[in-house]
CSV table of N, CA and C in Angstrom, one decimal:
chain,number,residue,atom,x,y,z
A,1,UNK,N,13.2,-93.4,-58.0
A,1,UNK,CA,13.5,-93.1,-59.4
A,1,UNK,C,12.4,-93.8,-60.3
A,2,UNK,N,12.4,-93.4,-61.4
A,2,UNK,CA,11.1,-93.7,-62.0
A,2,UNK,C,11.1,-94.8,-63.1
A,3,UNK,N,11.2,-96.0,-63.2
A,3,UNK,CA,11.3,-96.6,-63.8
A,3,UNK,C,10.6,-96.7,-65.2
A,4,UNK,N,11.6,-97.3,-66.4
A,4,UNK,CA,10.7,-96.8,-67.6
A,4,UNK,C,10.3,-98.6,-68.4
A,5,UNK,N,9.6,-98.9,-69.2
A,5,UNK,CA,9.2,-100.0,-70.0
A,5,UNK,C,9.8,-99.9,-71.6
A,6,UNK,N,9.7,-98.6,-72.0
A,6,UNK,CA,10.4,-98.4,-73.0
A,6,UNK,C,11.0,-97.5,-73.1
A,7,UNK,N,11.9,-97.8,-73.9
A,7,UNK,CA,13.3,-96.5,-74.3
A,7,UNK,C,13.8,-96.5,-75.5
A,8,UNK,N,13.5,-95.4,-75.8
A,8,UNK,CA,13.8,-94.7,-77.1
A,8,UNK,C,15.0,-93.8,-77.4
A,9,UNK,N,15.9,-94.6,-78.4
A,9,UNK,CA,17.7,-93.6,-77.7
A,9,UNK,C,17.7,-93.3,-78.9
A,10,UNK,N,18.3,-91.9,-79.4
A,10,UNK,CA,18.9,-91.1,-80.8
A,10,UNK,C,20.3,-91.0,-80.2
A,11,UNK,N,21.1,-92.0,-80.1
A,11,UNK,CA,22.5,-91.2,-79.1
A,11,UNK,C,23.1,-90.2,-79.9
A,12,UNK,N,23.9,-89.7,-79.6
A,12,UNK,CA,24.6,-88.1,-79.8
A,12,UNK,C,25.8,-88.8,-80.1
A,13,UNK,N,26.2,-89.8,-81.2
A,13,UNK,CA,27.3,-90.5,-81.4
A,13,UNK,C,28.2,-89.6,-82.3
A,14,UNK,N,29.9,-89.8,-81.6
A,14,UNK,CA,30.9,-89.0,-82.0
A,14,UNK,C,31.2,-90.0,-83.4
A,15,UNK,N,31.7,-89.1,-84.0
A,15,UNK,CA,32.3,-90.0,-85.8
A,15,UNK,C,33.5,-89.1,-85.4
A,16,UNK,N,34.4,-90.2,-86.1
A,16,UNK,CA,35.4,-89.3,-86.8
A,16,UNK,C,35.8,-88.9,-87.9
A,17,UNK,N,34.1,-88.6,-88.3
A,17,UNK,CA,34.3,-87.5,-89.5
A,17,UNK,C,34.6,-85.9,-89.5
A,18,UNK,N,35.1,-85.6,-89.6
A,18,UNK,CA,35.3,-83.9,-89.8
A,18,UNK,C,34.9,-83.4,-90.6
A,19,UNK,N,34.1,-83.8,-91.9
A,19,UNK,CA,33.5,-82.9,-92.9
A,19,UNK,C,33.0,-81.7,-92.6
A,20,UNK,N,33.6,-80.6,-93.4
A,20,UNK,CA,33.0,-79.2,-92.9
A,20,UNK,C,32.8,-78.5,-94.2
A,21,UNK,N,32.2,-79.6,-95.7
A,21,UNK,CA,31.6,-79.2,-96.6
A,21,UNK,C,30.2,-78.4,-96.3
A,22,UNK,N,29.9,-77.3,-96.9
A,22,UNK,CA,28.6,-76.8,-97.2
A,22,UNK,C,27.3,-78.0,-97.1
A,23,UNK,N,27.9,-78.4,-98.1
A,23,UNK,CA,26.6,-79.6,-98.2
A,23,UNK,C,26.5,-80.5,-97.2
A,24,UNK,N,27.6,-81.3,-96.7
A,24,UNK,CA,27.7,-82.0,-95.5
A,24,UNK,C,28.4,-81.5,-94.6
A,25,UNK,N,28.6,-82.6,-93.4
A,25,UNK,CA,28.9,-82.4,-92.3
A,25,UNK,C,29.4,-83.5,-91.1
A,26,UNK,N,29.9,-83.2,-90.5
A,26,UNK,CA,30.0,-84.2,-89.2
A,26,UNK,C,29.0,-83.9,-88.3
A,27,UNK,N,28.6,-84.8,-87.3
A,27,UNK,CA,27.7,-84.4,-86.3
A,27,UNK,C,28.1,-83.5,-85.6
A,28,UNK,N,29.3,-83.3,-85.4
A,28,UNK,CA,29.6,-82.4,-84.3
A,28,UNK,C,29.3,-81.0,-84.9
A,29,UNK,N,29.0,-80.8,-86.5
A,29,UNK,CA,28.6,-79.4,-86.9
A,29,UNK,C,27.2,-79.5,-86.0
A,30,UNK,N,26.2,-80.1,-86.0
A,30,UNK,CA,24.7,-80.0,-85.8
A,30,UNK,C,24.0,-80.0,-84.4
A,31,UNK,N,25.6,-80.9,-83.3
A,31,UNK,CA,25.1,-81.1,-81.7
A,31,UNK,C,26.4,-81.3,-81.1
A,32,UNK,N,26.1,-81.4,-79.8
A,32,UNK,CA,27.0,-81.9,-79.0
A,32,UNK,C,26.8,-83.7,-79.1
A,33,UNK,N,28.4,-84.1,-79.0
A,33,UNK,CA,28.6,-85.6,-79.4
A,33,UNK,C,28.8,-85.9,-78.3
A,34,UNK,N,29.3,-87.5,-77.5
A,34,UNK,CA,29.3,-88.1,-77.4
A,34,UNK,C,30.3,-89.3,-77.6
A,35,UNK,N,31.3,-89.3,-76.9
A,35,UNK,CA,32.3,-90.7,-76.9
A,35,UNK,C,31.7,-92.5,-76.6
A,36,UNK,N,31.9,-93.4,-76.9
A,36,UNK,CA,31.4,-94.9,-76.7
A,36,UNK,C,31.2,-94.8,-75.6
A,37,UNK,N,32.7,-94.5,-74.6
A,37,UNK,CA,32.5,-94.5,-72.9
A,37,UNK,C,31.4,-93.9,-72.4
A,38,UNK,N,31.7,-92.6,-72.7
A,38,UNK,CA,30.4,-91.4,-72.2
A,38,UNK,C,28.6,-91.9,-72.4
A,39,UNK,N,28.4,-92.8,-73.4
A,39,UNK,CA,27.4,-93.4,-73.9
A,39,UNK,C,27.3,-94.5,-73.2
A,40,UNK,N,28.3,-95.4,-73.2
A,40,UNK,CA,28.1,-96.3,-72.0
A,40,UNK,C,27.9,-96.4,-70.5
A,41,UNK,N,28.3,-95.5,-70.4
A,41,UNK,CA,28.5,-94.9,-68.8
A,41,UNK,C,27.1,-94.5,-68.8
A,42,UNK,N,26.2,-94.0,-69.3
A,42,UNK,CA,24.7,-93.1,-68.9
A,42,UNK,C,24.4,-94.8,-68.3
A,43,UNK,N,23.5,-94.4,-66.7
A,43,UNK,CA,22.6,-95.1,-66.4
A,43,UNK,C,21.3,-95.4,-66.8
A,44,UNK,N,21.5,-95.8,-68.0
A,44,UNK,CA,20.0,-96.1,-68.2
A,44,UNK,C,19.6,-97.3,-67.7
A,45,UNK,N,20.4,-98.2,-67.0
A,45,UNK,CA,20.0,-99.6,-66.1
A,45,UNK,C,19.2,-99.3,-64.9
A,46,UNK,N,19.5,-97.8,-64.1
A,46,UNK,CA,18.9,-97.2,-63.6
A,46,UNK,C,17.4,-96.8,-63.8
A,47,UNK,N,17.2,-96.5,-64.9
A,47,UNK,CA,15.8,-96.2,-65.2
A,47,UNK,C,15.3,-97.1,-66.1
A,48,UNK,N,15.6,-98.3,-66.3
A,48,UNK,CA,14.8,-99.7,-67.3
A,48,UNK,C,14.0,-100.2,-65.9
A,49,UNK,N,13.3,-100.4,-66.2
A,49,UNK,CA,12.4,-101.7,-65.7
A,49,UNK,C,13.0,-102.9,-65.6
A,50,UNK,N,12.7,-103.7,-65.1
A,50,UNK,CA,13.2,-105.0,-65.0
A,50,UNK,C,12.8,-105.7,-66.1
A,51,UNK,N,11.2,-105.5,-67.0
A,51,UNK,CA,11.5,-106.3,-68.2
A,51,UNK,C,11.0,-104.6,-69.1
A,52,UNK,N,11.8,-104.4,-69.9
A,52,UNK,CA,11.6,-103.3,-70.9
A,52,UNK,C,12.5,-103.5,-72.4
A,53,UNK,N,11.7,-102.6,-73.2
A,53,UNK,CA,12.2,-102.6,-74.8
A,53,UNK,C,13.4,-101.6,-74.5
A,54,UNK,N,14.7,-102.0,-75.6
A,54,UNK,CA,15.3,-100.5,-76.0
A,54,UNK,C,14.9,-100.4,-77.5
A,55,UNK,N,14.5,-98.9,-77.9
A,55,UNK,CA,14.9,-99.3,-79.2
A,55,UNK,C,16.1,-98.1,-79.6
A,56,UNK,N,17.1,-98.6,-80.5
A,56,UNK,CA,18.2,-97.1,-80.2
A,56,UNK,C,18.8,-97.1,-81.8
A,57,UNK,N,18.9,-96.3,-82.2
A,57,UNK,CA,19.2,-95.7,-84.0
A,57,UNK,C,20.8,-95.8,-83.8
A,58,UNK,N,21.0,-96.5,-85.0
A,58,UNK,CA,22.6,-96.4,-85.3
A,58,UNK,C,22.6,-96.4,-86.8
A,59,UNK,N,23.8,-96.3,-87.2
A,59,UNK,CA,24.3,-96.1,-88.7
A,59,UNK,C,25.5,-97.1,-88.9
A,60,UNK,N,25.7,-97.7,-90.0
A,60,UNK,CA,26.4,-99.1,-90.5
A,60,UNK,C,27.1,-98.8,-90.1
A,61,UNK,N,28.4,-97.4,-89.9
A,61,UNK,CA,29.4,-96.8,-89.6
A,61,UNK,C,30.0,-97.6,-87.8
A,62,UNK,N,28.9,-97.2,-87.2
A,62,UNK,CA,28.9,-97.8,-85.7
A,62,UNK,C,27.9,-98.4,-85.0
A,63,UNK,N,27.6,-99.2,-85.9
A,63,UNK,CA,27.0,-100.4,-85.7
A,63,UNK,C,27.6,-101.6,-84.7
A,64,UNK,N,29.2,-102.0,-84.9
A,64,UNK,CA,29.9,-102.5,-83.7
A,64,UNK,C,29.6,-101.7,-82.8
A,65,UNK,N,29.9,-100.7,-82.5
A,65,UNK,CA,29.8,-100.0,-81.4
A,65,UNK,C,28.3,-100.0,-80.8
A,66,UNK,N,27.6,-100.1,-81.0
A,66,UNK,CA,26.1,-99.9,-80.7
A,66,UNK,C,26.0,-101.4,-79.5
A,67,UNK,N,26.3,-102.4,-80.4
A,67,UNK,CA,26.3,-103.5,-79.1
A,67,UNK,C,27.1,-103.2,-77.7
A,68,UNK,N,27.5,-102.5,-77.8
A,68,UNK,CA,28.8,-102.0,-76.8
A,68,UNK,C,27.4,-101.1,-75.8
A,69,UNK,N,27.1,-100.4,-76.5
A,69,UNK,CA,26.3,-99.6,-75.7
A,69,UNK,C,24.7,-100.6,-74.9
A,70,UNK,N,24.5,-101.3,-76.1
A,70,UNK,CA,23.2,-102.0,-75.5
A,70,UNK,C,23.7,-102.8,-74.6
A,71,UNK,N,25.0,-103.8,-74.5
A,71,UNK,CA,25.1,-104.3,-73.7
A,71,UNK,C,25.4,-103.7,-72.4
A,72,UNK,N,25.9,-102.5,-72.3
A,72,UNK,CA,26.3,-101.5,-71.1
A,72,UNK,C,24.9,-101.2,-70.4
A,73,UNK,N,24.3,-101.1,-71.2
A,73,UNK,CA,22.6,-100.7,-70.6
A,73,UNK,C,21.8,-101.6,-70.3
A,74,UNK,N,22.7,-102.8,-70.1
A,74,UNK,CA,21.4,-103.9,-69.8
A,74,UNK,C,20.9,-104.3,-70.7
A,75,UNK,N,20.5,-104.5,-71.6
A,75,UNK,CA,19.8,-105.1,-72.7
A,75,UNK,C,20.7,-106.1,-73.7
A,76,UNK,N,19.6,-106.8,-74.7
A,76,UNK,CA,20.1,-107.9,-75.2
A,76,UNK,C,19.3,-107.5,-76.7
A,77,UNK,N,20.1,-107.4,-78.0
A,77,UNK,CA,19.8,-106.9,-79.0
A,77,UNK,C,18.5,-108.1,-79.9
A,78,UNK,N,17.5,-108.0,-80.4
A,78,UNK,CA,16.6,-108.8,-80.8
A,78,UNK,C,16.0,-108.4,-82.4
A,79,UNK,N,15.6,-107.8,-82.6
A,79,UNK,CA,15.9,-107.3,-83.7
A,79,UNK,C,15.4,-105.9,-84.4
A,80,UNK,N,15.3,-105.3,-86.0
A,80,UNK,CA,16.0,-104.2,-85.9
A,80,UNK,C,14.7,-103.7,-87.4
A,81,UNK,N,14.6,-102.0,-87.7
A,81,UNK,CA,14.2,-102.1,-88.0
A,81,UNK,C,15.2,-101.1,-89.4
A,82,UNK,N,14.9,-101.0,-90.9
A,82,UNK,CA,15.4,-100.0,-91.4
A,82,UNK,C,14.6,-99.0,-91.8
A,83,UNK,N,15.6,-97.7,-91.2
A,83,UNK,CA,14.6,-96.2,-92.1
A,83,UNK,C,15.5,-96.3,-93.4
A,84,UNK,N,14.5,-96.7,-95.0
A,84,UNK,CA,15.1,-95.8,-96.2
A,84,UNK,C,14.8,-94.1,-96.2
A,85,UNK,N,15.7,-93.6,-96.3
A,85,UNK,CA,15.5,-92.8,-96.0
A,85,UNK,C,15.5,-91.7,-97.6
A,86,UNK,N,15.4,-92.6,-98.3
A,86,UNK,CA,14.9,-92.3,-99.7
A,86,UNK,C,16.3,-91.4,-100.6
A,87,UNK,N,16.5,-90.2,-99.8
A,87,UNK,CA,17.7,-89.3,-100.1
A,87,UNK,C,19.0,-90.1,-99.9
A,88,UNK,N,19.9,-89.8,-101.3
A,88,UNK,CA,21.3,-90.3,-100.8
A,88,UNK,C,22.0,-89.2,-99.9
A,89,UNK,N,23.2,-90.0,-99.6
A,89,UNK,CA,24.1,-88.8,-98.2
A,89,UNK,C,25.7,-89.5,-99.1
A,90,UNK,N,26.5,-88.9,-98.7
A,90,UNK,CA,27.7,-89.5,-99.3
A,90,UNK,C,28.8,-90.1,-98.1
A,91,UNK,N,28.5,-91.3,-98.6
A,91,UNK,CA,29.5,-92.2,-97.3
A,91,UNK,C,30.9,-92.6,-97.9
A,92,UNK,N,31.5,-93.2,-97.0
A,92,UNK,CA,32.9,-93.8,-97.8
A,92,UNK,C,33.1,-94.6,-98.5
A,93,UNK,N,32.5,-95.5,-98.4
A,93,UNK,CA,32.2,-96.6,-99.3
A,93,UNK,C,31.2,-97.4,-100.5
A,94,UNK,N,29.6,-96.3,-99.9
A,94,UNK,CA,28.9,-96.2,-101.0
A,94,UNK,C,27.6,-95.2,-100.3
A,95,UNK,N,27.0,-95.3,-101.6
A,95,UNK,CA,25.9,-93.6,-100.9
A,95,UNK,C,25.1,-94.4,-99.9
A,96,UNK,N,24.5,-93.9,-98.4
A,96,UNK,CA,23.9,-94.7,-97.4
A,96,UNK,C,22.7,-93.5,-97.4
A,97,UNK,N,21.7,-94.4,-97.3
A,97,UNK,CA,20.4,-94.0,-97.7
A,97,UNK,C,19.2,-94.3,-96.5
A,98,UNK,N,20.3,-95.3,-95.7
A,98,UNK,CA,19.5,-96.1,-94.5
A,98,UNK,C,19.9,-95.6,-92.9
A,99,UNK,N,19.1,-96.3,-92.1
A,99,UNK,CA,19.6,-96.4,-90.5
A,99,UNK,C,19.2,-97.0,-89.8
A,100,UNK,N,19.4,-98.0,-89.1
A,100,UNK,CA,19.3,-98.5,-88.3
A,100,UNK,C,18.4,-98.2,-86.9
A,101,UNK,N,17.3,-99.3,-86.7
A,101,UNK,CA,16.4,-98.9,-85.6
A,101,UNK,C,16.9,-100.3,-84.6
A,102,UNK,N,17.6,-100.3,-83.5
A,102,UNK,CA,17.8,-101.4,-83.7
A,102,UNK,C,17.0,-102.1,-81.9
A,103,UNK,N,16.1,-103.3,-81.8
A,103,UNK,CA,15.3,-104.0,-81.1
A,103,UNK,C,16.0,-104.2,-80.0
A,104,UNK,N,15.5,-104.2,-78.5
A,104,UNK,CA,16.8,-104.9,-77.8
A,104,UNK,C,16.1,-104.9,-76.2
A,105,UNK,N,16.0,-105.6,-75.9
A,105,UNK,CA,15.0,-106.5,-74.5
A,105,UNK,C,15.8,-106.4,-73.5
A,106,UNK,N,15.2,-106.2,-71.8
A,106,UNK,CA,15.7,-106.2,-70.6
A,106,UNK,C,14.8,-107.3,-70.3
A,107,UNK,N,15.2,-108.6,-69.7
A,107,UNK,CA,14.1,-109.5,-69.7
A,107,UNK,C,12.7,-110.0,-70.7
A,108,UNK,N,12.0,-110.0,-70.5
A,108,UNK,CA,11.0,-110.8,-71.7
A,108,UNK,C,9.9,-109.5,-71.8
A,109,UNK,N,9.8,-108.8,-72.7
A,109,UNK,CA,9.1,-107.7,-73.4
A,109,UNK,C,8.7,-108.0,-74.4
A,110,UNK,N,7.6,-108.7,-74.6
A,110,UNK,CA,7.4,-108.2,-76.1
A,110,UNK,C,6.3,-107.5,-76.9
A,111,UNK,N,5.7,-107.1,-77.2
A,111,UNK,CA,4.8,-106.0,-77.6
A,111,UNK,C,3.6,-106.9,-77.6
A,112,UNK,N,2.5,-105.5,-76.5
A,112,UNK,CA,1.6,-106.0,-75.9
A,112,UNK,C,0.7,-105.7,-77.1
A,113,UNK,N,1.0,-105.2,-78.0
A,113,UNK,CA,-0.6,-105.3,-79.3
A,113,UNK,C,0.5,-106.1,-80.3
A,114,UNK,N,-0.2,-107.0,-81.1
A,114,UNK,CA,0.2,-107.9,-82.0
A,114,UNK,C,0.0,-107.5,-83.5
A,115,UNK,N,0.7,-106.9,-83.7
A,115,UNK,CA,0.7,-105.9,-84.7
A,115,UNK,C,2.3,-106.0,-85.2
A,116,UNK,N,2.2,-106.8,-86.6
A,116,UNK,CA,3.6,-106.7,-87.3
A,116,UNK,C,3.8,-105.2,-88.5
A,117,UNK,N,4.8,-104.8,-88.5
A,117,UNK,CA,4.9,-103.8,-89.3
A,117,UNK,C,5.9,-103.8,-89.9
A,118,UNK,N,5.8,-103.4,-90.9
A,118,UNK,CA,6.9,-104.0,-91.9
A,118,UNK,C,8.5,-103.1,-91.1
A,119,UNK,N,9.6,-104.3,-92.0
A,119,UNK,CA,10.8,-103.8,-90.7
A,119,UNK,C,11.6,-103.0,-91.6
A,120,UNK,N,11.1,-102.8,-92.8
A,120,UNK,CA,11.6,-101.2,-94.1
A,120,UNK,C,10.9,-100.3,-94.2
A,121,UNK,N,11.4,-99.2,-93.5
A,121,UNK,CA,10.4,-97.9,-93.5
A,121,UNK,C,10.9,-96.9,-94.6
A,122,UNK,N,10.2,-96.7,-95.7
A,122,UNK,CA,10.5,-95.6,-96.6
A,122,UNK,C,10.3,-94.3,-96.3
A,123,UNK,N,10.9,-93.0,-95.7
A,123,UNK,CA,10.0,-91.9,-95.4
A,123,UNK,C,11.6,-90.9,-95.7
A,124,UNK,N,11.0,-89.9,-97.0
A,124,UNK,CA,12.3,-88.8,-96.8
A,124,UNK,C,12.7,-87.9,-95.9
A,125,UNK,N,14.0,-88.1,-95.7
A,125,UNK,CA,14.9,-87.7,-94.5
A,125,UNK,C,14.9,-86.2,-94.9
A,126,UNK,N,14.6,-85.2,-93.6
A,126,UNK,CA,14.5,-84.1,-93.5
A,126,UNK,C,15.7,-83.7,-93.0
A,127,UNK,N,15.6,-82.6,-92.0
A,127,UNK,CA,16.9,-81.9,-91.6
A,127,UNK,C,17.8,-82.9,-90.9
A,128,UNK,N,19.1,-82.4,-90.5
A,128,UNK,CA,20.6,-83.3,-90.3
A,128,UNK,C,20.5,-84.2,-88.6
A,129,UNK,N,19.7,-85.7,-88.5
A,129,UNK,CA,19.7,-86.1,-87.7
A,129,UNK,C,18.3,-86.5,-87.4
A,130,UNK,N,17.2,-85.4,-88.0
A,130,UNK,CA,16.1,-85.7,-87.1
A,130,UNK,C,15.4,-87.2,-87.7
A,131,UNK,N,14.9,-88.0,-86.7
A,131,UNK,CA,14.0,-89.0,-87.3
A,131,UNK,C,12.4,-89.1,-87.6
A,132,UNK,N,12.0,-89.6,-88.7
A,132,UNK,CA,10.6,-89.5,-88.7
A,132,UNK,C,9.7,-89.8,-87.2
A,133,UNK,N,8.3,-89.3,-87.0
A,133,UNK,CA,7.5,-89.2,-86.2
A,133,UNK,C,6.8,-90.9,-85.7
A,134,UNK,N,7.1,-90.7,-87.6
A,134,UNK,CA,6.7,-92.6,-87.6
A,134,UNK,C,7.1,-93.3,-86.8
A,135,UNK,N,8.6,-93.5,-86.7
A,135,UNK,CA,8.4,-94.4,-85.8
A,135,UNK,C,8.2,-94.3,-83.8
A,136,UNK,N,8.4,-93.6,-83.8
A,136,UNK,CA,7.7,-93.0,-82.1
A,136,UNK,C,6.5,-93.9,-82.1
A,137,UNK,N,5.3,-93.4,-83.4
A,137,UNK,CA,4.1,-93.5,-83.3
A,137,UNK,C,3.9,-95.6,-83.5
A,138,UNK,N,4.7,-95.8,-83.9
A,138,UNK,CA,4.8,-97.3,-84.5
A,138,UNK,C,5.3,-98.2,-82.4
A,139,UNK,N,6.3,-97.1,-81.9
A,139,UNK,CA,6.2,-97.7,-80.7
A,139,UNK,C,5.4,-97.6,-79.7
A,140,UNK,N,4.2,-96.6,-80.0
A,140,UNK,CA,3.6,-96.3,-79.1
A,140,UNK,C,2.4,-97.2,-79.4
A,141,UNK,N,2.6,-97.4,-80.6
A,141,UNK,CA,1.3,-98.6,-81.3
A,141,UNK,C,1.6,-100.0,-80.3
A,142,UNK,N,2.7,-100.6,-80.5
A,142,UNK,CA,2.8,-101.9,-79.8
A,142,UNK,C,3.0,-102.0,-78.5
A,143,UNK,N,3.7,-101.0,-78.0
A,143,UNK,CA,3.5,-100.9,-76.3
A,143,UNK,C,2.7,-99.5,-75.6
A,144,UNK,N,1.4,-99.5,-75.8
A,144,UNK,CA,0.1,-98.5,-75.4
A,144,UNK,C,0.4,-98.9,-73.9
A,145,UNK,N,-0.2,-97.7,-73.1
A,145,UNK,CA,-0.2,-97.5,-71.7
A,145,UNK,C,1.0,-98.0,-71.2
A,146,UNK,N,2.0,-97.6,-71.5
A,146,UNK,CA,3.8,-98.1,-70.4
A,146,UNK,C,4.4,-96.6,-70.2
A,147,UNK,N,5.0,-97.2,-69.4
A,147,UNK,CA,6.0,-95.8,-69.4
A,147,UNK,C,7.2,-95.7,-70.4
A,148,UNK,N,6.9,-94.5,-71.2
A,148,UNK,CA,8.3,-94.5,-71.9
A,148,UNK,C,9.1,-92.9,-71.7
A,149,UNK,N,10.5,-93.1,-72.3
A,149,UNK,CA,11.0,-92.1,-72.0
A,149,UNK,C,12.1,-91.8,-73.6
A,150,UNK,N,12.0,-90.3,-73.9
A,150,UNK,CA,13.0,-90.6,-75.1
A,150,UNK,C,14.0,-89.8,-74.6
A,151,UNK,N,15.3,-90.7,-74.9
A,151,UNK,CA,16.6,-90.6,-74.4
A,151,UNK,C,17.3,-89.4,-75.8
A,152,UNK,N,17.8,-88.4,-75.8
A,152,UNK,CA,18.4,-87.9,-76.7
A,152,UNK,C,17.2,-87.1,-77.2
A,153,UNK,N,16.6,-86.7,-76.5
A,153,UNK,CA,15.2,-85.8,-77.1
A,153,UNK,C,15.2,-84.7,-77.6
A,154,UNK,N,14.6,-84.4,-78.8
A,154,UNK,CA,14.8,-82.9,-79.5
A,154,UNK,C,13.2,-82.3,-79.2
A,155,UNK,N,12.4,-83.0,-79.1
A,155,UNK,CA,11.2,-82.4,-78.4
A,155,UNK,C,10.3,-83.2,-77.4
A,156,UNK,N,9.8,-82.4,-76.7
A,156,UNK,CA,8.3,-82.9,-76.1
A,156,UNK,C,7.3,-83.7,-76.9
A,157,UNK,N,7.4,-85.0,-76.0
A,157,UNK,CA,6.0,-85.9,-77.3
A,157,UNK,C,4.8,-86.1,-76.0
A,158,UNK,N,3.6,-86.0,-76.1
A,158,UNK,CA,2.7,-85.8,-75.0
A,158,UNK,C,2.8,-87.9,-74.9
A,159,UNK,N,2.6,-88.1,-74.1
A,159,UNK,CA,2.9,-89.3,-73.0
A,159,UNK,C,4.5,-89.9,-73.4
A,160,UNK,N,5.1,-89.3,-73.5
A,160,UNK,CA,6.6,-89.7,-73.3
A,160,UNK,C,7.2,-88.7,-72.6
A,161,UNK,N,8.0,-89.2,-71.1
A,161,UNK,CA,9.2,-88.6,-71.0
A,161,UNK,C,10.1,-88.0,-71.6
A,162,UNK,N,10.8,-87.0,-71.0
A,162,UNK,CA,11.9,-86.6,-72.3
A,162,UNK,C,13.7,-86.6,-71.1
A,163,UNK,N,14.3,-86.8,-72.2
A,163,UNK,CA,16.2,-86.4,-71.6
A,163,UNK,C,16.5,-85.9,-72.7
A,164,UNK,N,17.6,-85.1,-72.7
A,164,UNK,CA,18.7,-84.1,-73.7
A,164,UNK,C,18.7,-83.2,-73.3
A,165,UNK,N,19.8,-82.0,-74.3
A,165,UNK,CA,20.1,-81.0,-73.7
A,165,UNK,C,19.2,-79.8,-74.6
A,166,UNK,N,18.2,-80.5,-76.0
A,166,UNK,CA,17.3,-79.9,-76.2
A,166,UNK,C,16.2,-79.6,-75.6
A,167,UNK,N,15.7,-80.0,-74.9
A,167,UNK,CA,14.3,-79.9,-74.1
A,167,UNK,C,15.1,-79.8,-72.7
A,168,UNK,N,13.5,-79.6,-71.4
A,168,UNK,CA,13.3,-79.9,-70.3
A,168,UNK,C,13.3,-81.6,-69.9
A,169,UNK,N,14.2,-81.9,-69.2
A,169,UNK,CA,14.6,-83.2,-69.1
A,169,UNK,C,13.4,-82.9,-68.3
A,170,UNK,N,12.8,-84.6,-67.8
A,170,UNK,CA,11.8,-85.5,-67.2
A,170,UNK,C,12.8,-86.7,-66.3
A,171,UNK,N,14.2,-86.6,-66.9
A,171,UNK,CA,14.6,-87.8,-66.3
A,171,UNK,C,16.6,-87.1,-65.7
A,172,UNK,N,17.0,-87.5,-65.0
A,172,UNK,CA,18.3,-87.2,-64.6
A,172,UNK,C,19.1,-88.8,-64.3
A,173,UNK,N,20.4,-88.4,-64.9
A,173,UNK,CA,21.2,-89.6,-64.4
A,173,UNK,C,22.3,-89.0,-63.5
């Protein structure tokens, strides 16, 4: 099995939102979701390297929950980056604008080009879920020549791996 150095997760996380407004939505309008368990359970311990990055997107909402997952996968959370994502969205508590990129090590990884980039990314949010290019291109900047693989993939990126049920998987658990 193929071992990867970095991993890049969009998970397919369940909310228990139901919105079935026009304007908004729950995830489960846009994809197939995803329970904590079901997220935990993927082997991705299986495909990490022995020392590898995760980096994996969450939202304030299930942000507890996200340590749940990184610790299930092996990793140890380090730190995080924010997308502004410029556009408001309407949350419960106040308009969220942001998300979470969040840093997280299998043994001692730390990026082979030395290159700090700022950890607030301003870039407006397009259609329901997808993430800018930016940042892919910002991990491929610090860790050049490794193996990476993107977990939850909505397209083919040429030297990355791909998993989901959008594309031709590269990887099986």
């Amino acid at each position: 099995m193929k071992k990867y150095n970095v991993i890049y997760a969009d998970p397919a996380w369940k909310y228990n939102d139901k919105q079935n407004a026009k304007c908004r939505g729950g995830a489960e309008k846009h994809y197939q979701t995803m329970s904590l368990n079901e997220l935990c359970e993927l082997k991705v311990k299986d495909i990490s390297d022995k020392q590898a990055v995760l980096f994996i997107w969450t939202t304030s909402p299930l942000l507890e929950d996200t340590f749940k997952v990184i610790k299930a996968w092996g990793f140890k959370y380090k730190s995080s980056f924010v997308w502004d994502k410029v556009k408001h969205n309407m949350g419960h508590y106040n308009s969220v604008r942001h998300e979470f990129l969040l840093i997280c090590t299998k043994g001692s990884f730390t990026p082979k080009v030395k290159k700090l980039f700022d950890s607030v990314v301003s870039i407006e949010r397009t259609i329901h879920s997808r993430k800018p290019n930016e940042f892919r291109e910002i991990i491929s900047t610090l860790y050049p020549d490794t193996l990476k693989v993107e977990l939850f993939a909505r397209q083919k990126v040429e030297g990355w791996d791909a998993w989901g049920n959008e594309v031709q998987s590269d990887v099986s658990f």
